[in-house]
Amino acid sequence: MFTATNIVLNNIIEDRTTYAQRGEAYGVSKILLSFEFVFTLHLMKEIMGITNVLCQALQQQSQDILNAMHIVSTSKLLLQQLRDGGWCNFLANVKDFCEKHEIEVPNMSAQYIFGRGRSRQPNVTVEHHYRIDVFLTTIDSQIQELNSRFSEQTIELLTLSCALDPKDNFKSFNIEEISKLIEKFYPLDFLSNELNILKFQLQHYQHDIPNHLKGIDGGLRVPEEAELRRRAAEEEEEGMKGVWRREEAEGSDRSDGQCGHGDVRAEEEGDSNDDDES
């Protein structure tokens, strides 16, 4: 792609009749064949190669939360490894690319000249500029962005919440993780004795799950959505106190007003039906 772009720019420089077109193409070609551009291009390639896997995973609606959180962790790890030990190999690849395309590589030990005024920064070499000001700074900003969007607390919350996932016949159902989820993130919603009672209720529920999965040719399948909602409501009445609904509604507050809204809608529908009959 780099070579093809360079060929197109050279053709424009040679074939276009207007001075403006030739001048614009020449300016772009000069930037394209600079060490700074090649360095930036390779850095983008490295970072986007790592984060693209996470982006693709988050865009898939069928992606399970637990796997996505694992990819978040591995993305942070790979970026940190690139930051701490990837400079030498990265710089070598950039230099090889420049030599292949006959692009001048600056003396890394020389003093760095900054800006159009060509001012020199004391005690700042070319290598220091590209390694500290560009390479490390860019990677640090990406790591900081991931940490702000996916903090350790958020990852733990989503990971523990996977224990409530009904997928694959409640394969991820885990009493210890559900208890840890409640103790760490919803301590005010349960008294200590209620939490103890809940643990026993979860044990009953774990063994009761197969009885509510409908068999097909001797196998099992996940019950329909209506059945899941009914079971979640029953568990809430027995002591779950909204844990299951919190998983579905992503932390929405429990409110008696919701029932009130439902009654109002029911009354409105009833009045509407009466008007239709009349």
Coordinates of C-alpha atoms in Angstrom, one line a residue:
M1 CA 0.0 0.0 0.0
F2 CA 2.9 2.4 0.8
T3 CA 4.5 1.7 -2.5
A4 CA 1.3 2.0 -4.5
T5 CA 0.6 5.4 -2.8
N6 CA 4.0 6.6 -3.6
I7 CA 3.6 5.6 -7.3
V8 CA 0.3 7.4 -7.6
L9 CA 1.9 10.6 -6.1
N10 CA 4.8 10.4 -8.6
N11 CA 2.4 10.0 -11.5
I12 CA 0.5 13.1 -10.4
I13 CA 3.7 15.1 -10.1
E14 CA 4.8 14.1 -13.6
D15 CA 1.5 14.1 -15.5
R16 CA -0.6 16.9 -14.0
T17 CA -0.5 20.1 -15.9
T18 CA -1.5 22.6 -13.2
Y19 CA 1.1 23.9 -10.8
A20 CA -1.2 23.5 -7.8
Q21 CA -1.8 19.8 -8.4
R22 CA 1.9 19.1 -8.8
G23 CA 2.8 21.1 -5.8
E24 CA 0.2 19.4 -3.6
A25 CA 1.3 16.0 -4.7
Y26 CA 5.0 16.9 -4.1
G27 CA 4.3 18.1 -0.6
V28 CA 2.4 14.9 0.3
S29 CA 5.1 12.7 -1.3
K30 CA 7.8 14.6 0.8
I31 CA 5.9 13.8 4.0
L32 CA 5.3 10.2 2.9
L33 CA 9.0 9.6 2.4
S34 CA 10.1 11.1 5.7
F35 CA 11.3 9.2 8.7
E36 CA 8.8 10.8 11.0
F37 CA 5.9 9.6 8.9
V38 CA 7.2 6.1 8.7
F39 CA 7.8 6.0 12.4
T40 CA 4.3 7.2 13.2
L41 CA 2.8 4.8 10.6
H42 CA 4.6 1.8 12.2
L43 CA 3.6 2.8 15.7
M44 CA -0.1 3.1 14.6
K45 CA 0.2 -0.4 13.1
E46 CA 1.5 -1.9 16.3
I47 CA -1.0 -0.3 18.6
M48 CA -4.0 -0.9 16.3
G49 CA -2.9 -4.5 15.7
I50 CA -3.2 -5.1 19.5
T51 CA -6.4 -3.1 20.1
N52 CA -8.2 -4.3 17.0
V53 CA -8.9 -7.7 18.5
L54 CA -10.6 -6.0 21.5
C55 CA -12.6 -3.7 19.2
Q56 CA -13.9 -6.6 17.1
A57 CA -14.8 -8.5 20.3
L58 CA -16.8 -5.6 21.7
Q59 CA -18.7 -5.1 18.5
Q60 CA -20.0 -8.7 18.4
Q61 CA -23.3 -8.9 20.1
S62 CA -22.9 -12.6 20.6
Q63 CA -19.6 -12.1 22.4
D64 CA -19.8 -13.3 26.0
I65 CA -18.8 -10.9 28.7
L66 CA -16.2 -13.1 30.3
N67 CA -14.2 -13.6 27.1
A68 CA -14.4 -9.8 26.3
M69 CA -13.0 -9.0 29.7
H70 CA -10.1 -11.5 29.1
I71 CA -9.3 -9.7 25.9
V72 CA -9.3 -6.3 27.7
S73 CA -6.7 -7.8 30.2
T74 CA -4.5 -9.2 27.4
S75 CA -4.7 -6.0 25.4
K76 CA -3.4 -4.1 28.4
L77 CA -0.7 -6.7 28.9
L78 CA 0.5 -6.6 25.3
L79 CA 0.6 -2.8 25.3
Q80 CA 2.6 -2.8 28.5
Q81 CA 5.0 -5.3 27.0
L82 CA 5.4 -3.2 23.9
R83 CA 6.1 -0.2 26.1
D84 CA 8.6 -1.9 28.4
G85 CA 10.5 -4.1 26.0
G86 CA 9.5 -3.4 22.4
W87 CA 11.5 -0.3 21.5
C88 CA 14.6 -1.9 20.1
N89 CA 12.7 -4.3 17.8
F90 CA 10.3 -1.6 16.8
L91 CA 13.1 0.9 15.9
A92 CA 14.9 -1.9 13.9
N93 CA 11.8 -2.5 11.9
V94 CA 11.4 1.2 11.1
K95 CA 15.0 1.4 10.0
D96 CA 14.7 -1.6 7.8
F97 CA 11.6 -0.2 6.1
C98 CA 13.3 3.1 5.5
E99 CA 16.3 1.4 3.9
K100 CA 14.1 -0.7 1.7
H101 CA 12.3 2.4 0.4
E102 CA 15.4 4.6 0.4
I103 CA 14.2 6.9 3.1
E104 CA 16.8 8.8 5.1
V105 CA 17.3 7.7 8.7
P106 CA 18.4 10.5 11.0
N107 CA 21.4 10.1 13.3
M108 CA 19.8 8.9 16.6
S109 CA 22.6 10.3 18.7
A110 CA 22.4 13.8 17.2
Q111 CA 20.7 16.7 19.0
Y112 CA 17.1 16.9 18.2
I113 CA 16.0 20.0 16.2
F114 CA 12.4 21.1 16.9
G115 CA 9.9 23.0 14.8
R116 CA 10.2 25.3 11.8
G117 CA 12.5 27.6 13.7
R118 CA 14.9 24.7 13.8
S119 CA 15.5 25.4 17.5
R120 CA 17.6 22.9 19.4
Q121 CA 16.5 21.4 22.7
P122 CA 19.5 21.0 25.1
N123 CA 20.3 17.4 26.1
V124 CA 17.6 16.0 23.9
T125 CA 18.7 13.6 21.2
V126 CA 16.8 12.4 18.2
E127 CA 16.4 8.9 19.8
H128 CA 15.2 10.5 23.1
H129 CA 12.5 12.4 21.2
Y130 CA 11.1 9.5 19.3
R131 CA 11.4 7.0 22.2
I132 CA 10.1 9.3 25.1
D133 CA 8.0 12.0 23.4
V134 CA 6.4 9.8 20.7
F135 CA 6.7 6.0 21.4
L136 CA 6.2 5.9 25.2
T137 CA 3.8 8.8 25.3
T138 CA 1.5 7.3 22.7
I139 CA 1.4 3.9 24.3
D140 CA 0.8 5.4 27.7
S141 CA -2.2 7.3 26.4
Q142 CA -3.7 4.1 25.0
I143 CA -3.1 2.2 28.3
Q144 CA -4.7 5.1 30.2
E145 CA -7.7 5.1 27.9
L146 CA -8.3 1.4 28.5
N147 CA -7.9 1.8 32.2
S148 CA -10.4 4.6 32.3
R149 CA -12.9 2.6 30.3
F150 CA -12.2 -0.8 31.9
S151 CA -11.0 -0.3 35.5
E152 CA -10.1 -3.3 37.6
Q153 CA -13.3 -2.9 39.5
T154 CA -15.4 -2.8 36.4
I155 CA -13.8 -5.9 35.0
E156 CA -14.3 -7.8 38.3
L157 CA -18.0 -6.7 38.4
L158 CA -18.6 -7.9 34.8
T159 CA -16.6 -11.1 35.4
L160 CA -18.5 -12.0 38.5
S161 CA -21.8 -11.2 36.8
C162 CA -21.2 -13.9 34.3
A163 CA -22.2 -16.4 37.0
L164 CA -25.7 -15.3 36.3
D165 CA -25.6 -15.9 32.6
P166 CA -28.2 -18.5 31.6
K167 CA -26.3 -19.4 28.4
D168 CA -25.6 -23.1 27.7
N169 CA -27.9 -24.3 30.4
F170 CA -26.5 -22.0 33.1
K171 CA -23.1 -23.5 32.5
S172 CA -21.4 -20.4 34.2
F173 CA -23.7 -20.6 37.3
N174 CA -21.3 -20.3 40.3
I175 CA -22.5 -19.9 43.9
E176 CA -19.2 -18.6 45.2
E177 CA -18.9 -15.9 42.6
I178 CA -22.6 -14.9 43.1
S179 CA -21.9 -14.5 46.8
K180 CA -18.7 -12.6 46.2
L181 CA -20.6 -10.3 43.7
I182 CA -23.2 -9.5 46.4
E183 CA -20.7 -9.1 49.2
K184 CA -18.4 -6.7 47.3
F185 CA -20.8 -4.7 45.1
Y186 CA -24.2 -4.9 46.8
P187 CA -23.4 -5.1 50.6
L188 CA -26.2 -2.7 51.5
D189 CA -28.9 -4.8 49.8
F190 CA -28.5 -7.8 52.1
L191 CA -28.2 -8.4 55.8
S192 CA -25.7 -11.0 57.0
N193 CA -28.4 -13.5 57.8
E194 CA -30.1 -12.9 54.5
L195 CA -26.9 -13.6 52.7
N196 CA -26.5 -16.9 54.5
I197 CA -30.0 -17.9 53.6
L198 CA -29.4 -16.9 50.0
K199 CA -26.4 -19.2 49.7
F200 CA -28.6 -22.2 50.7
Q201 CA -31.3 -21.0 48.2
L202 CA -28.7 -20.9 45.5
Q203 CA -27.7 -24.5 46.2
H204 CA -31.3 -25.6 45.8
Y205 CA -31.6 -23.5 42.7
Q206 CA -28.4 -25.1 41.2
H207 CA -29.8 -28.6 41.5
D208 CA -33.3 -27.4 40.5
I209 CA -32.2 -26.0 37.2
P210 CA -32.3 -29.3 35.2
N211 CA -35.9 -29.8 36.3
H212 CA -36.9 -26.6 34.5
L213 CA -35.0 -27.3 31.2
K214 CA -37.2 -28.9 28.6
G215 CA -35.8 -32.1 27.1
I216 CA -35.4 -32.7 23.4
D217 CA -34.5 -36.3 22.4
G218 CA -33.0 -36.9 25.9
G219 CA -31.1 -33.6 25.8
L220 CA -31.6 -30.3 27.4
R221 CA -32.1 -26.8 26.1
V222 CA -32.3 -23.4 27.8
P223 CA -35.9 -22.5 28.7
E224 CA -37.6 -19.7 26.9
E225 CA -37.2 -16.1 27.9
A226 CA -40.6 -16.0 29.6
E227 CA -39.7 -19.0 31.7
L228 CA -36.4 -17.3 32.7
R229 CA -38.2 -14.2 33.8
R230 CA -40.7 -16.2 35.8
R231 CA -37.9 -18.0 37.6
A232 CA -36.0 -14.8 38.3
A233 CA -39.1 -13.2 39.8
E234 CA -39.6 -16.3 42.1
E235 CA -36.1 -16.1 43.3
E236 CA -36.4 -12.4 44.0
E237 CA -39.4 -13.0 46.2
E238 CA -37.6 -15.7 48.1
G239 CA -34.6 -13.5 48.9
M240 CA -32.6 -12.7 45.7
K241 CA -33.8 -9.0 46.1
G242 CA -33.3 -8.0 42.5
V243 CA -29.9 -9.6 41.8
W244 CA -31.2 -11.4 38.7
R245 CA -33.1 -8.3 37.5
R246 CA -30.0 -6.2 38.2
E247 CA -28.1 -8.4 35.8
E248 CA -30.7 -7.9 33.1
A249 CA -31.3 -4.2 33.7
E250 CA -27.6 -3.4 34.3
G251 CA -27.9 -1.8 37.7
S252 CA -31.3 -0.1 37.4
D253 CA -32.9 0.8 40.7
R254 CA -35.7 -1.3 42.1
S255 CA -38.7 0.9 42.5
D256 CA -42.3 0.3 43.5
G257 CA -43.1 3.0 40.9
Q258 CA -42.4 0.5 38.2
C259 CA -45.4 -1.5 39.3
G260 CA -47.4 1.7 39.5
H261 CA -46.6 2.5 35.9
G262 CA -47.6 -1.0 34.9
D263 CA -51.0 -0.5 36.7
V264 CA -51.5 2.9 35.0
R265 CA -50.8 1.3 31.6
A266 CA -53.1 -1.5 32.4
E267 CA -55.9 0.9 33.4
E268 CA -55.3 3.0 30.2
E269 CA -55.5 -0.1 28.1
G270 CA -58.7 -1.1 29.9
D271 CA -60.2 2.3 29.3
S272 CA -59.2 2.1 25.6
N273 CA -60.8 -1.2 25.2
D274 CA -64.0 0.1 26.8
D275 CA -64.0 3.0 24.4
D276 CA -63.6 0.6 21.5
E277 CA -66.5 -1.6 22.6
S278 CA -68.7 1.5 23.1

